[in-house]
Amino acid sequence: MGVGLRIARESYQITSVNRSEVLRYLGHSGQSLSAELDERIEAVTQRCLYMARPRATMASFAVEEIGPDAVVLTGCALRLTGHDITQHLASAHEVVLFAATLGADIDRELRRLSLTDALEQVIFDAVATALIEKTADAANAHVRAYAAEQGAFTSWRFSPGYGDLPLSVQPMLLASLDATRQLGITLTPSHLMVPTKSVTAIVGIHPTPQPGLESSCSICSLAEFCSIRTTGRTCRG
Ligand code: SF4
């Protein structure tokens, strides 16, 4: 059971994706685009935004113990193992887990395109990748606001498979969030998520500002979803 933050399911209205990010996923490196390709990317983007159901579930847990190679959370069977996550959360007193997804329709469309239009599939995949990252930003903004309410600070989000945190933590992470029931996320035998455009993340709540965060709101990827600035403060205190 989470201690302070528990959101069973939150939906996000996202009406755009970062175009330069889409182009980066497409391997574009500054060369000019034909008008035809430009229009196609725009049309695919609008279709992906229409079909996606960006949602997230999240819960916070108190840190019970940080050992040399594992973080233990109170009331949560998930053990975060590895040197990297242990270092990352070294000063955290609380941890927020979240899962986010675009839903099953995006995978269905990718499968359909794989049989009918290879170029469009590649573009759709790039747009959906940018959109799930933006959905994770929306969830992350919520976590940052939660930390700011306590006068605390977050670390950047860490996901299974990064560093030496194994993908094998995914079953317990999803179970801790009831993510299969709330969001329909399941795992393949190799711990990959279905729907494929899904993300899980771990965000530490710390008493002091953490390195690696944006130095200014003007370059912050969470800005569109940020509720802290409306209070006249920032997440940097
Ligand atoms: S927009 Fe500014 S206050 Fe809001 S999360 Fe980003 S850096 Fe923090």
PDB file of N, CA, C and O and ligand atoms in Angstrom, residues 141 144 214-218 220-224 226-229 233-236, ligand 1:
ATOM      1  N   ALA A 141       5.611  14.748 -13.974  1.00  0.00           N
ATOM      2  CA  ALA A 141       5.273  16.091 -13.478  1.00  0.00           C
ATOM      3  C   ALA A 141       4.399  15.986 -12.233  1.00  0.00           C
ATOM      4  O   ALA A 141       4.533  16.776 -11.288  1.00  0.00           O
ATOM      5  N   ARG A 144       6.623  15.142  -9.390  1.00  0.00           N
ATOM      6  CA  ARG A 144       7.427  16.284  -8.959  1.00  0.00           C
ATOM      7  C   ARG A 144       6.581  17.273  -8.135  1.00  0.00           C
ATOM      8  O   ARG A 144       7.063  17.857  -7.167  1.00  0.00           O
ATOM      9  N   GLU A 214      16.723  19.611 -14.687  1.00  0.00           N
ATOM     10  CA  GLU A 214      16.785  20.820 -15.505  1.00  0.00           C
ATOM     11  C   GLU A 214      17.217  22.019 -14.661  1.00  0.00           C
ATOM     12  O   GLU A 214      16.752  22.193 -13.541  1.00  0.00           O
ATOM     13  N   SER A 215      18.075  22.852 -15.229  1.00  0.00           N
ATOM     14  CA  SER A 215      18.518  24.034 -14.514  1.00  0.00           C
ATOM     15  C   SER A 215      17.510  25.173 -14.662  1.00  0.00           C
ATOM     16  O   SER A 215      17.557  26.156 -13.946  1.00  0.00           O
ATOM     17  N   SER A 216      16.579  25.009 -15.606  1.00  0.00           N
ATOM     18  CA  SER A 216      15.629  26.097 -15.856  1.00  0.00           C
ATOM     19  C   SER A 216      14.324  25.521 -16.403  1.00  0.00           C
ATOM     20  O   SER A 216      14.329  24.502 -17.114  1.00  0.00           O
ATOM     21  N   CYS A 217      13.209  26.186 -16.084  1.00  0.00           N
ATOM     22  CA  CYS A 217      11.910  25.724 -16.578  1.00  0.00           C
ATOM     23  C   CYS A 217      11.847  25.796 -18.110  1.00  0.00           C
ATOM     24  O   CYS A 217      11.100  25.049 -18.738  1.00  0.00           O
ATOM     25  N   SER A 218      12.619  26.691 -18.704  1.00  0.00           N
ATOM     26  CA  SER A 218      12.534  26.884 -20.157  1.00  0.00           C
ATOM     27  C   SER A 218      13.047  25.670 -20.931  1.00  0.00           C
ATOM     28  O   SER A 218      12.729  25.507 -22.102  1.00  0.00           O
ATOM     29  N   CYS A 220      12.674  22.480 -19.604  1.00  0.00           N
ATOM     30  CA  CYS A 220      12.133  21.318 -18.883  1.00  0.00           C
ATOM     31  C   CYS A 220      11.093  20.578 -19.721  1.00  0.00           C
ATOM     32  O   CYS A 220      10.119  21.179 -20.179  1.00  0.00           O
ATOM     33  N   SER A 221      11.278  19.281 -19.874  1.00  0.00           N
ATOM     34  CA  SER A 221      10.327  18.493 -20.673  1.00  0.00           C
ATOM     35  C   SER A 221       9.003  18.285 -19.931  1.00  0.00           C
ATOM     36  O   SER A 221       8.040  17.810 -20.521  1.00  0.00           O
ATOM     37  N   LEU A 222       8.957  18.625 -18.650  1.00  0.00           N
ATOM     38  CA  LEU A 222       7.720  18.463 -17.887  1.00  0.00           C
ATOM     39  C   LEU A 222       6.886  19.740 -17.887  1.00  0.00           C
ATOM     40  O   LEU A 222       5.797  19.770 -17.324  1.00  0.00           O
ATOM     41  N   ALA A 223       7.419  20.826 -18.488  1.00  0.00           N
ATOM     42  CA  ALA A 223       6.809  22.154 -18.340  1.00  0.00           C
ATOM     43  C   ALA A 223       5.328  22.177 -18.722  1.00  0.00           C
ATOM     44  O   ALA A 223       4.517  22.812 -18.036  1.00  0.00           O
ATOM     45  N   GLU A 224       4.968  21.468 -19.797  1.00  0.00           N
ATOM     46  CA  GLU A 224       3.577  21.504 -20.260  1.00  0.00           C
ATOM     47  C   GLU A 224       2.605  20.964 -19.198  1.00  0.00           C
ATOM     48  O   GLU A 224       1.429  21.315 -19.184  1.00  0.00           O
ATOM     49  N   CYS A 226       3.351  20.956 -15.783  1.00  0.00           N
ATOM     50  CA  CYS A 226       3.811  21.366 -14.454  1.00  0.00           C
ATOM     51  C   CYS A 226       2.764  22.217 -13.734  1.00  0.00           C
ATOM     52  O   CYS A 226       2.290  23.215 -14.270  1.00  0.00           O
ATOM     53  N   SER A 227       2.439  21.815 -12.517  1.00  0.00           N
ATOM     54  CA  SER A 227       1.504  22.603 -11.703  1.00  0.00           C
ATOM     55  C   SER A 227       2.246  23.385 -10.618  1.00  0.00           C
ATOM     56  O   SER A 227       1.624  24.112  -9.858  1.00  0.00           O
ATOM     57  N   ILE A 228       3.552  23.218 -10.551  1.00  0.00           N
ATOM     58  CA  ILE A 228       4.316  23.889  -9.475  1.00  0.00           C
ATOM     59  C   ILE A 228       4.461  25.376  -9.786  1.00  0.00           C
ATOM     60  O   ILE A 228       4.303  26.224  -8.903  1.00  0.00           O
ATOM     61  N   ARG A 229       4.726  25.695 -11.042  1.00  0.00           N
ATOM     62  CA  ARG A 229       5.012  27.096 -11.388  1.00  0.00           C
ATOM     63  C   ARG A 229       3.819  28.002 -11.127  1.00  0.00           C
ATOM     64  O   ARG A 229       3.989  29.182 -10.854  1.00  0.00           O
ATOM     65  N   ARG A 233       6.440  29.006  -7.385  1.00  0.00           N
ATOM     66  CA  ARG A 233       7.689  28.364  -6.971  1.00  0.00           C
ATOM     67  C   ARG A 233       8.219  27.528  -8.126  1.00  0.00           C
ATOM     68  O   ARG A 233       7.608  27.472  -9.191  1.00  0.00           O
ATOM     69  N   THR A 234       9.317  26.854  -7.911  1.00  0.00           N
ATOM     70  CA  THR A 234       9.786  25.866  -8.873  1.00  0.00           C
ATOM     71  C   THR A 234      10.147  24.596  -8.098  1.00  0.00           C
ATOM     72  O   THR A 234      10.208  24.604  -6.863  1.00  0.00           O
ATOM     73  N   CYS A 235      10.423  23.533  -8.843  1.00  0.00           N
ATOM     74  CA  CYS A 235      10.781  22.271  -8.180  1.00  0.00           C
ATOM     75  C   CYS A 235      12.201  22.324  -7.634  1.00  0.00           C
ATOM     76  O   CYS A 235      12.644  21.367  -7.003  1.00  0.00           O
ATOM     77  N   ARG A 236      12.887  23.424  -7.885  1.00  0.00           N
ATOM     78  CA  ARG A 236      14.250  23.557  -7.340  1.00  0.00           C
ATOM     79  C   ARG A 236      14.250  24.311  -6.022  1.00  0.00           C
ATOM     80  O   ARG A 236      15.286  24.665  -5.490  1.00  0.00           O
TER      81      ARG A 236
HETATM   82  S1  SF4 B   1       8.654  23.399 -15.382  1.00  0.00           S
HETATM   83 FE1  SF4 B   1      10.128  24.198 -13.876  1.00  0.00          FE
HETATM   84  S2  SF4 B   1       9.133  23.915 -11.865  1.00  0.00           S
HETATM   85 FE2  SF4 B   1       8.047  22.637 -13.351  1.00  0.00          FE
HETATM   86  S3  SF4 B   1       8.986  20.629 -13.174  1.00  0.00           S
HETATM   87 FE3  SF4 B   1      10.053  21.724 -14.847  1.00  0.00          FE
HETATM   88  S4  SF4 B   1      11.848  22.723 -13.909  1.00  0.00           S
HETATM   89 FE4  SF4 B   1      10.412  22.105 -12.250  1.00  0.00          FE
END
